[in-house]
mmCIF file of C-alpha atoms and ligand atoms in Angstrom:
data_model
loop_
_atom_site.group_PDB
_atom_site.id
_atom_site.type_symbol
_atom_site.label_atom_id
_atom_site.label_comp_id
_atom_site.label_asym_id
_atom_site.label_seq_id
_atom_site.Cartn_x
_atom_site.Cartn_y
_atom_site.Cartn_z
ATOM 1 C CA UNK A 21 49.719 -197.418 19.191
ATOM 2 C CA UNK A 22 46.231 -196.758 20.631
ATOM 3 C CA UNK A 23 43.837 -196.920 18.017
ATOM 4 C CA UNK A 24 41.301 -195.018 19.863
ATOM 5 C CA UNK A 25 43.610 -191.723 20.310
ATOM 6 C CA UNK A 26 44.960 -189.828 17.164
ATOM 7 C CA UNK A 27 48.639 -188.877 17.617
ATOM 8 C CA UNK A 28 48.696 -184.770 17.890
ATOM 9 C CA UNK A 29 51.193 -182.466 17.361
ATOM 10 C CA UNK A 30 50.842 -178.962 18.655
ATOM 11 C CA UNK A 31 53.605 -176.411 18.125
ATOM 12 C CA UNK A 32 54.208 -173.702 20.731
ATOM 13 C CA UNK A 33 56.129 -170.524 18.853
ATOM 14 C CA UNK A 34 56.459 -168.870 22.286
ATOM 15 C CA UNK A 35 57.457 -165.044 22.006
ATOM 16 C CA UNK A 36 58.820 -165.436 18.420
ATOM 17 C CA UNK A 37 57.512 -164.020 15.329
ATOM 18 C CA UNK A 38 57.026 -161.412 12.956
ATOM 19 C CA UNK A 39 54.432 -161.007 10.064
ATOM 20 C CA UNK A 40 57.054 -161.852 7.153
ATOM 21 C CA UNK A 41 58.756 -164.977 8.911
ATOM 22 C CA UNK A 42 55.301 -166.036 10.110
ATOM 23 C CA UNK A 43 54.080 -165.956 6.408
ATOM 24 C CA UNK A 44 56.744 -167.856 4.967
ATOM 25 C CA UNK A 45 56.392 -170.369 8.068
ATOM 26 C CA UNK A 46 52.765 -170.640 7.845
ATOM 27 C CA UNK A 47 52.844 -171.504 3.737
ATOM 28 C CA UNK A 48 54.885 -174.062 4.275
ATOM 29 C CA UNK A 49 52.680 -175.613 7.080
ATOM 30 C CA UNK A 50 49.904 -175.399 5.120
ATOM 31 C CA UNK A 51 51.444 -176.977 1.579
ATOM 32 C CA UNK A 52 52.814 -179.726 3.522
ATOM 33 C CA UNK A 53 49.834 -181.499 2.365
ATOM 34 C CA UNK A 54 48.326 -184.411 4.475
ATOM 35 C CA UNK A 55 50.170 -185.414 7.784
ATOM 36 C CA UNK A 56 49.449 -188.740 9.960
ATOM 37 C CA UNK A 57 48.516 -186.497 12.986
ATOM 38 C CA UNK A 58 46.331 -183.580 13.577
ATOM 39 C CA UNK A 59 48.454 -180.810 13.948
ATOM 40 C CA UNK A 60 48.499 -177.102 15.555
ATOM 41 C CA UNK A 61 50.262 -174.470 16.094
ATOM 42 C CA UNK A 62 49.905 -171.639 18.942
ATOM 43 C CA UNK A 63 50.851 -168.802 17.922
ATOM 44 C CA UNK A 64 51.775 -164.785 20.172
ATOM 45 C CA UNK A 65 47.574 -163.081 20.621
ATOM 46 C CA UNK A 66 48.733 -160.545 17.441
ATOM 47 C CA UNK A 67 49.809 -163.187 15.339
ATOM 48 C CA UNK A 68 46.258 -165.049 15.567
ATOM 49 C CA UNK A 69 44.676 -163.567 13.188
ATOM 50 C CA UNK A 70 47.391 -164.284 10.629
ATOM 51 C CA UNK A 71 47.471 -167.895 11.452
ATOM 52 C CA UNK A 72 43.495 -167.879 11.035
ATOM 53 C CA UNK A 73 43.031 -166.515 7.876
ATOM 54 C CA UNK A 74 46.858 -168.677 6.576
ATOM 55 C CA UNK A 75 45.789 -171.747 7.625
ATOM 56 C CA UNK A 76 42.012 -171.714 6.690
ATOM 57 C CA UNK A 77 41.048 -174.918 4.774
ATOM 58 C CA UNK A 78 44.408 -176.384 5.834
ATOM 59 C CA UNK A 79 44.848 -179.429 8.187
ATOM 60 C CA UNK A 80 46.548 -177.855 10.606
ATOM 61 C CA UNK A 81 44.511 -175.660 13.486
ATOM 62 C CA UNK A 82 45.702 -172.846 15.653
ATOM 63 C CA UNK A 83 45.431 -171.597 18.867
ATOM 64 C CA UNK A 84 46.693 -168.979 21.266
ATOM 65 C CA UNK A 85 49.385 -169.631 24.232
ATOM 66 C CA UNK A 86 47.342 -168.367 27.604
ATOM 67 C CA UNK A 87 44.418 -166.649 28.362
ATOM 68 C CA UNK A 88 42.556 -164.981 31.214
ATOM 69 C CA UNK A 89 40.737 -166.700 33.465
ATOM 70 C CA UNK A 90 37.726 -164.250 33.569
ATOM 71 C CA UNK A 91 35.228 -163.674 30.977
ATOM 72 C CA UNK A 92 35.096 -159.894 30.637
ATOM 73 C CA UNK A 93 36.101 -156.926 32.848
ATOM 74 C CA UNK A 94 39.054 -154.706 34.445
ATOM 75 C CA UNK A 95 41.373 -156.666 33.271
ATOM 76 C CA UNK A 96 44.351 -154.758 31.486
ATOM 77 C CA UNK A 97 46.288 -156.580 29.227
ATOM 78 C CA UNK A 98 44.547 -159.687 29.388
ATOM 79 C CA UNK A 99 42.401 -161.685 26.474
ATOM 80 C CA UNK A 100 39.406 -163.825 27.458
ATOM 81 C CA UNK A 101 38.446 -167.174 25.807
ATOM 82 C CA UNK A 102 35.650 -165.805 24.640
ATOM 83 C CA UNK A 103 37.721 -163.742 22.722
ATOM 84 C CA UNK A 104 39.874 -165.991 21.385
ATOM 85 C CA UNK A 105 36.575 -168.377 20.108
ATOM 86 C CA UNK A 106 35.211 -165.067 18.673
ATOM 87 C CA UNK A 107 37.339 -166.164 15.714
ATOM 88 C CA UNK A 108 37.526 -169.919 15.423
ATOM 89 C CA UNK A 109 40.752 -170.801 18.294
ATOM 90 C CA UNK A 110 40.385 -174.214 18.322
ATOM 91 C CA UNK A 111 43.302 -174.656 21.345
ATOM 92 C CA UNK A 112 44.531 -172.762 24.310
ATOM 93 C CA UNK A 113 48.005 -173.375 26.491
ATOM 94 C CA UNK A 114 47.343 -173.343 29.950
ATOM 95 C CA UNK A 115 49.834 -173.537 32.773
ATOM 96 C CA UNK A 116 52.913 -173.359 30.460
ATOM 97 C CA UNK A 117 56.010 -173.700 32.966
ATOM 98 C CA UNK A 118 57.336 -170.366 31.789
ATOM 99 C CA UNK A 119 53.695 -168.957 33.004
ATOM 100 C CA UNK A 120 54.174 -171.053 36.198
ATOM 101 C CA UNK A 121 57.500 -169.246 37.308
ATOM 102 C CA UNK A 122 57.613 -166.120 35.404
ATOM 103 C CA UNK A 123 54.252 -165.220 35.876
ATOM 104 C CA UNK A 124 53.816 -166.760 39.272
ATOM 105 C CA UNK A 125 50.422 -168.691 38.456
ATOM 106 C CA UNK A 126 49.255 -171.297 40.631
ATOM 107 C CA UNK A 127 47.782 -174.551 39.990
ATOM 108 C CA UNK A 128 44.144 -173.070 41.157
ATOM 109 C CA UNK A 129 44.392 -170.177 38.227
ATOM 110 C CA UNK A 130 45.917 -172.589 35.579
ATOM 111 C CA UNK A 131 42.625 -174.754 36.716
ATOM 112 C CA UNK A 132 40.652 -171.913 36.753
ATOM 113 C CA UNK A 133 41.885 -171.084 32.982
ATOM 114 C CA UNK A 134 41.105 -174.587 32.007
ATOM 115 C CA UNK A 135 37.779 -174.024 33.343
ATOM 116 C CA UNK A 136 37.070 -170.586 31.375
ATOM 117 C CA UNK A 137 38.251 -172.390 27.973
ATOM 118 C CA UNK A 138 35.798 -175.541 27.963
ATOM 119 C CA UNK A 139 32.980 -172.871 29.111
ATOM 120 C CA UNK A 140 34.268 -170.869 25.399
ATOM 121 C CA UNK A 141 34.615 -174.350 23.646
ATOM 122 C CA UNK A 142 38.048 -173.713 23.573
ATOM 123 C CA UNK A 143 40.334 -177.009 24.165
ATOM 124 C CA UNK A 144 43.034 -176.679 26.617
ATOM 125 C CA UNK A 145 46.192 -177.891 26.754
ATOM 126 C CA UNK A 146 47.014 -178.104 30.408
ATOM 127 C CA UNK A 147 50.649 -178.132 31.102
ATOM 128 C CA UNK A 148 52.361 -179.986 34.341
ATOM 129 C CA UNK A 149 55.816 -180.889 35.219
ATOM 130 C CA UNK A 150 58.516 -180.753 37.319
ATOM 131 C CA UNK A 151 61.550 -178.782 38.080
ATOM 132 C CA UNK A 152 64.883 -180.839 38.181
ATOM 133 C CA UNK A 153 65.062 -179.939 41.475
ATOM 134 C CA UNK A 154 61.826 -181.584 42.779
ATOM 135 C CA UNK A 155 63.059 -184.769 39.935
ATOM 136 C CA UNK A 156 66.382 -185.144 42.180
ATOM 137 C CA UNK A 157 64.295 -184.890 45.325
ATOM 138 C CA UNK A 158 62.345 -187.386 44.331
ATOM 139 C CA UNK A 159 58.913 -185.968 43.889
ATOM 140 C CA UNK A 160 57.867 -186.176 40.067
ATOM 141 C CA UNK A 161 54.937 -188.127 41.066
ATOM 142 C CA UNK A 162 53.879 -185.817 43.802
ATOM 143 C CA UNK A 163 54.499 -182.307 41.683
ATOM 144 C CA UNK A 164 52.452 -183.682 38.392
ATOM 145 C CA UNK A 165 49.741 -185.183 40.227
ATOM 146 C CA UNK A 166 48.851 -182.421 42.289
ATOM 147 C CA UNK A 167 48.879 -180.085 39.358
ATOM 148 C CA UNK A 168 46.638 -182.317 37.858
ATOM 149 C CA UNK A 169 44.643 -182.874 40.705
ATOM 150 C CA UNK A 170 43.836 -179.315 41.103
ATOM 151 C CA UNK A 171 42.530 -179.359 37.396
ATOM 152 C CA UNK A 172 40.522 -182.448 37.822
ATOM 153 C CA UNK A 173 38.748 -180.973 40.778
ATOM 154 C CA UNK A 174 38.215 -177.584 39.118
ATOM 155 C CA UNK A 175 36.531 -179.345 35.688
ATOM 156 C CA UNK A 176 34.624 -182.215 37.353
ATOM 157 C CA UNK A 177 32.509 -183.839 34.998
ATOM 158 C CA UNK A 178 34.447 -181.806 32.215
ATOM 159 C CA UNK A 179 37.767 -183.297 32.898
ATOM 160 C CA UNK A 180 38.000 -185.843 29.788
ATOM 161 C CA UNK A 181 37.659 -183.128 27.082
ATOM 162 C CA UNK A 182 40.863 -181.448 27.950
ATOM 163 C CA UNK A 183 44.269 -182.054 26.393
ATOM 164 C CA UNK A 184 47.204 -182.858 29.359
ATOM 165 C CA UNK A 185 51.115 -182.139 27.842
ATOM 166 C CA UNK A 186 53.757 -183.559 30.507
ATOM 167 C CA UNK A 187 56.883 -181.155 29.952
ATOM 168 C CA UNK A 188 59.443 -181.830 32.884
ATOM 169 C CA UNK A 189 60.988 -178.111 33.475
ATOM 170 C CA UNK A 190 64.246 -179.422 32.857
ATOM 171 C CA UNK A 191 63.547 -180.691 29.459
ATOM 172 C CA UNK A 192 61.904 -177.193 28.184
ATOM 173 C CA UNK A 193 64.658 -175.570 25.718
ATOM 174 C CA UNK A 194 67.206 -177.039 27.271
ATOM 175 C CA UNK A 195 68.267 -179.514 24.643
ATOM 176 C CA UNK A 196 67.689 -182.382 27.350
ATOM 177 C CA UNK A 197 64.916 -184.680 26.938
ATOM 178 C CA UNK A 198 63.234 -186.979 29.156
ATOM 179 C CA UNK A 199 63.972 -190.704 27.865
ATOM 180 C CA UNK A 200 61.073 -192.641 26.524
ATOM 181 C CA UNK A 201 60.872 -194.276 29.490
ATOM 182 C CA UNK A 202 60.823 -191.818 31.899
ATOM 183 C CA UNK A 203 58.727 -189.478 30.012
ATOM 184 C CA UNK A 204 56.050 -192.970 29.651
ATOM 185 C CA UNK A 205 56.308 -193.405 33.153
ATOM 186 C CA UNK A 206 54.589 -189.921 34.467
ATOM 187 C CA UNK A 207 52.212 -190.273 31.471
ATOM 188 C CA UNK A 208 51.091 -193.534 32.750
ATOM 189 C CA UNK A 209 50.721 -192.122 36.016
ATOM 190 C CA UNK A 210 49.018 -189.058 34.689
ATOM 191 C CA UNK A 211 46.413 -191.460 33.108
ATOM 192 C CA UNK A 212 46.156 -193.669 36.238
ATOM 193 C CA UNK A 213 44.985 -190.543 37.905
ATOM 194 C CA UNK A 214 42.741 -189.475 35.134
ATOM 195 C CA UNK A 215 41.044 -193.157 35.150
ATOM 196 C CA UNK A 216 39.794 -192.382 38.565
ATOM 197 C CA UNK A 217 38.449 -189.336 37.155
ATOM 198 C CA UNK A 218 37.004 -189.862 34.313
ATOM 199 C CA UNK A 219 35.286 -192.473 31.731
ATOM 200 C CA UNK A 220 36.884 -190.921 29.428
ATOM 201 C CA UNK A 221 40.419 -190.976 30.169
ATOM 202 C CA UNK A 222 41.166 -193.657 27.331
ATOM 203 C CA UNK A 223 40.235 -191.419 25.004
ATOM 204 C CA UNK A 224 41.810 -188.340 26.174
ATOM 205 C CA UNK A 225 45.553 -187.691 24.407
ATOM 206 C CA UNK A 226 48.626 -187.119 26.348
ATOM 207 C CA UNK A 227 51.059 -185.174 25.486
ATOM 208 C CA UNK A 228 54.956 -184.811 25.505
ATOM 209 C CA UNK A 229 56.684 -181.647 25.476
ATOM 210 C CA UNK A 230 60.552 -180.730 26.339
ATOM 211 C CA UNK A 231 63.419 -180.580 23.509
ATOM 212 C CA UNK A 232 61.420 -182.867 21.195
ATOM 213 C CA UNK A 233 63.130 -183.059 17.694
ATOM 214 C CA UNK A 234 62.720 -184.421 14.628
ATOM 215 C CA UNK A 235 65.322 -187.253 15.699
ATOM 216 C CA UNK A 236 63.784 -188.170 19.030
ATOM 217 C CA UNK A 237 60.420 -187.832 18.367
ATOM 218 C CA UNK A 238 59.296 -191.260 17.115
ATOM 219 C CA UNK A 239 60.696 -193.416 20.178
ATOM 220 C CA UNK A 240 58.784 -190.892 22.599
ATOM 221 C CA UNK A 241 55.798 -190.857 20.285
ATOM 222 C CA UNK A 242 55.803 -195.117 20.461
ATOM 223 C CA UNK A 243 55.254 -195.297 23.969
ATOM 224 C CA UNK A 244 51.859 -196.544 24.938
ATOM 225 C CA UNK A 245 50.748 -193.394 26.836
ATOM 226 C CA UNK A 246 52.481 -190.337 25.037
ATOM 227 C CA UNK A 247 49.531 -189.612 22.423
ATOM 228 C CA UNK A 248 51.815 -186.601 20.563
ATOM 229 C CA UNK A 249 53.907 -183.492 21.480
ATOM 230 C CA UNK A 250 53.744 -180.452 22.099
ATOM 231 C CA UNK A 251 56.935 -178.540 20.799
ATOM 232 C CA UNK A 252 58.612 -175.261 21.498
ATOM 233 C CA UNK A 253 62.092 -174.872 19.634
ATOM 234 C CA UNK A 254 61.658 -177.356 16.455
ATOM 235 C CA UNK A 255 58.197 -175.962 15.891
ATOM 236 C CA UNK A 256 59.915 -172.422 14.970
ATOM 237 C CA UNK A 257 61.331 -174.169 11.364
ATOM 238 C CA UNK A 258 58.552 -175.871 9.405
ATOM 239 C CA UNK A 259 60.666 -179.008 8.045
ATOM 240 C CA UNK A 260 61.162 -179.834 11.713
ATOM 241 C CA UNK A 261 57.812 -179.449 12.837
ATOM 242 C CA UNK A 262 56.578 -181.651 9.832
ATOM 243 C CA UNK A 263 59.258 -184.387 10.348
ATOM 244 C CA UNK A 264 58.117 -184.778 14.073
ATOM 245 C CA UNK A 265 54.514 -184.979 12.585
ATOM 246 C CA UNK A 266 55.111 -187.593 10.278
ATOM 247 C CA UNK A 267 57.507 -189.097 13.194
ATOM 248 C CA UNK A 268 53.987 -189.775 14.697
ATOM 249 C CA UNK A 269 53.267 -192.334 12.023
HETATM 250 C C1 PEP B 478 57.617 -175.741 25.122
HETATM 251 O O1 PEP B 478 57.864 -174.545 25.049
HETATM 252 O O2 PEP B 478 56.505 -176.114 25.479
HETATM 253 C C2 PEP B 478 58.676 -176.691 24.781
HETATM 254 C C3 PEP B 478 58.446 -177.957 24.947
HETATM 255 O O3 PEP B 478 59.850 -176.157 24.301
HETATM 256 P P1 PEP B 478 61.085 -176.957 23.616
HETATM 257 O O4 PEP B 478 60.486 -177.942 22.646
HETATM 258 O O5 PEP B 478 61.883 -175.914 22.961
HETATM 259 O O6 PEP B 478 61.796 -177.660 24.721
#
């Protein structure tokens, strides 16, 4: 384990929800006591408030799932960063897959998004990965490093105080997850590339996301470049969600 990175565990809820199950969910985060991880959740934009004022003084932080990349303006239906730090979001997603091919965003406006949340002092969490498609052809490497690459280029000297999760498409709810190894190998790549960006790339965590569980989540969180997870699915039930915290032990 890298001393110099605290394992984290962020919990995507996705388009789930409603005020009752999120309070029960929420009180059970919050009386889980202390965890050996910082932990998150990110929750739909009208459930932020909730998870704001539930987990105040707890240890685990919140954040929101997307956000636009403009600051203000004509922009129907969207919510700024600015916005979201109005009230304490201490994490954004950014480039989800689902956003990436349901929404049709492109590696410039995920970048762009990135950019917006650092300006708010909002920390993204800047999702790449590939289809299975592009796995069976071969071109992992290629996909995941030029989604990064368009990031790196967008933040310049900003690029080490962002969060990067590695979800392969094919792993995202499918019940199919990457193998420690594999999913190590594109992290370690993913760092290589971030070495030749930044000083900071030591420091900056890496994580995991696709079908982690509470049963697979400590071999993928002891590889030497997976610094945590983030989790769709298993973050929906709170004994799951705390088991693959404490799996980060
Ligand atoms: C996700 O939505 O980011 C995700 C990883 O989902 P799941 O854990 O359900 O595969």
């Amino acid at each position: 384990m890298n001393e110099a990175r605290r394992k984290l565990v962020v919990g995507n809820w996705k388009m789930h929800g409603t005020h009752a199950a999120n309070e029960a969910l929420l009180e059970a985060l919050k009386s889980a006591g202390p965890l050996p991880c910082d932990a998150a959740v990110c929750v739909p934009f009208p459930y932020l408030a909730q998870a704001a004022e539930r987990l105040a003084r707890s240890a685990i932080e919140w954040g929101a799932q997307d956000c636009s990349a403009h600051s203000q303006g004509a922009y129907t239906g969207e919510v700024s960063v600015g916005m979201l730090a109005d009230f304490g979001c201490r994490y954004v997603i950014v480039g989800h897959s689902e956003r990436r091919a349901l929404h049709g965003e492109s590696d410039q406006l995920v970048a762009d998004k990135a950019r917006a949340a650092l300006a708010s002092g909002v920390t993204p969490i800047v999702c790449v990965g590939e289809t299975l498609a592009e796995r069976e052809a071969d071109d992992t490497e290629a996909v995941v490093k030029r989604q990064l690459s368009a990031v790196i280029h967008t933040l310049a000297h900003c690029t080490g105080e962002m969060i990067v999760a590695y979800e392969p498409v094919w792993a995202i709810g499918t019940g199919r997850t990457a193998s420690p190894e594999q999913a190590q190998a594109v992290h370690a790549l993913l760092r290589a590339q971030l070495r030749a960006a930044t000083p900071q790339a030591d420091r900056m965590r890496l994580l995991y996301g696709g079908s982690v569980k509470p049963d697979n989540a400590a071999s993928l969180f002891a590889q030497p470049d997976i610094d945590g997870g983030l989790i769709g699915g298993a973050s929906l039930k709170a004994a799951d969600f705390l088991s693959i915290c404490r799996a980060s032990a």
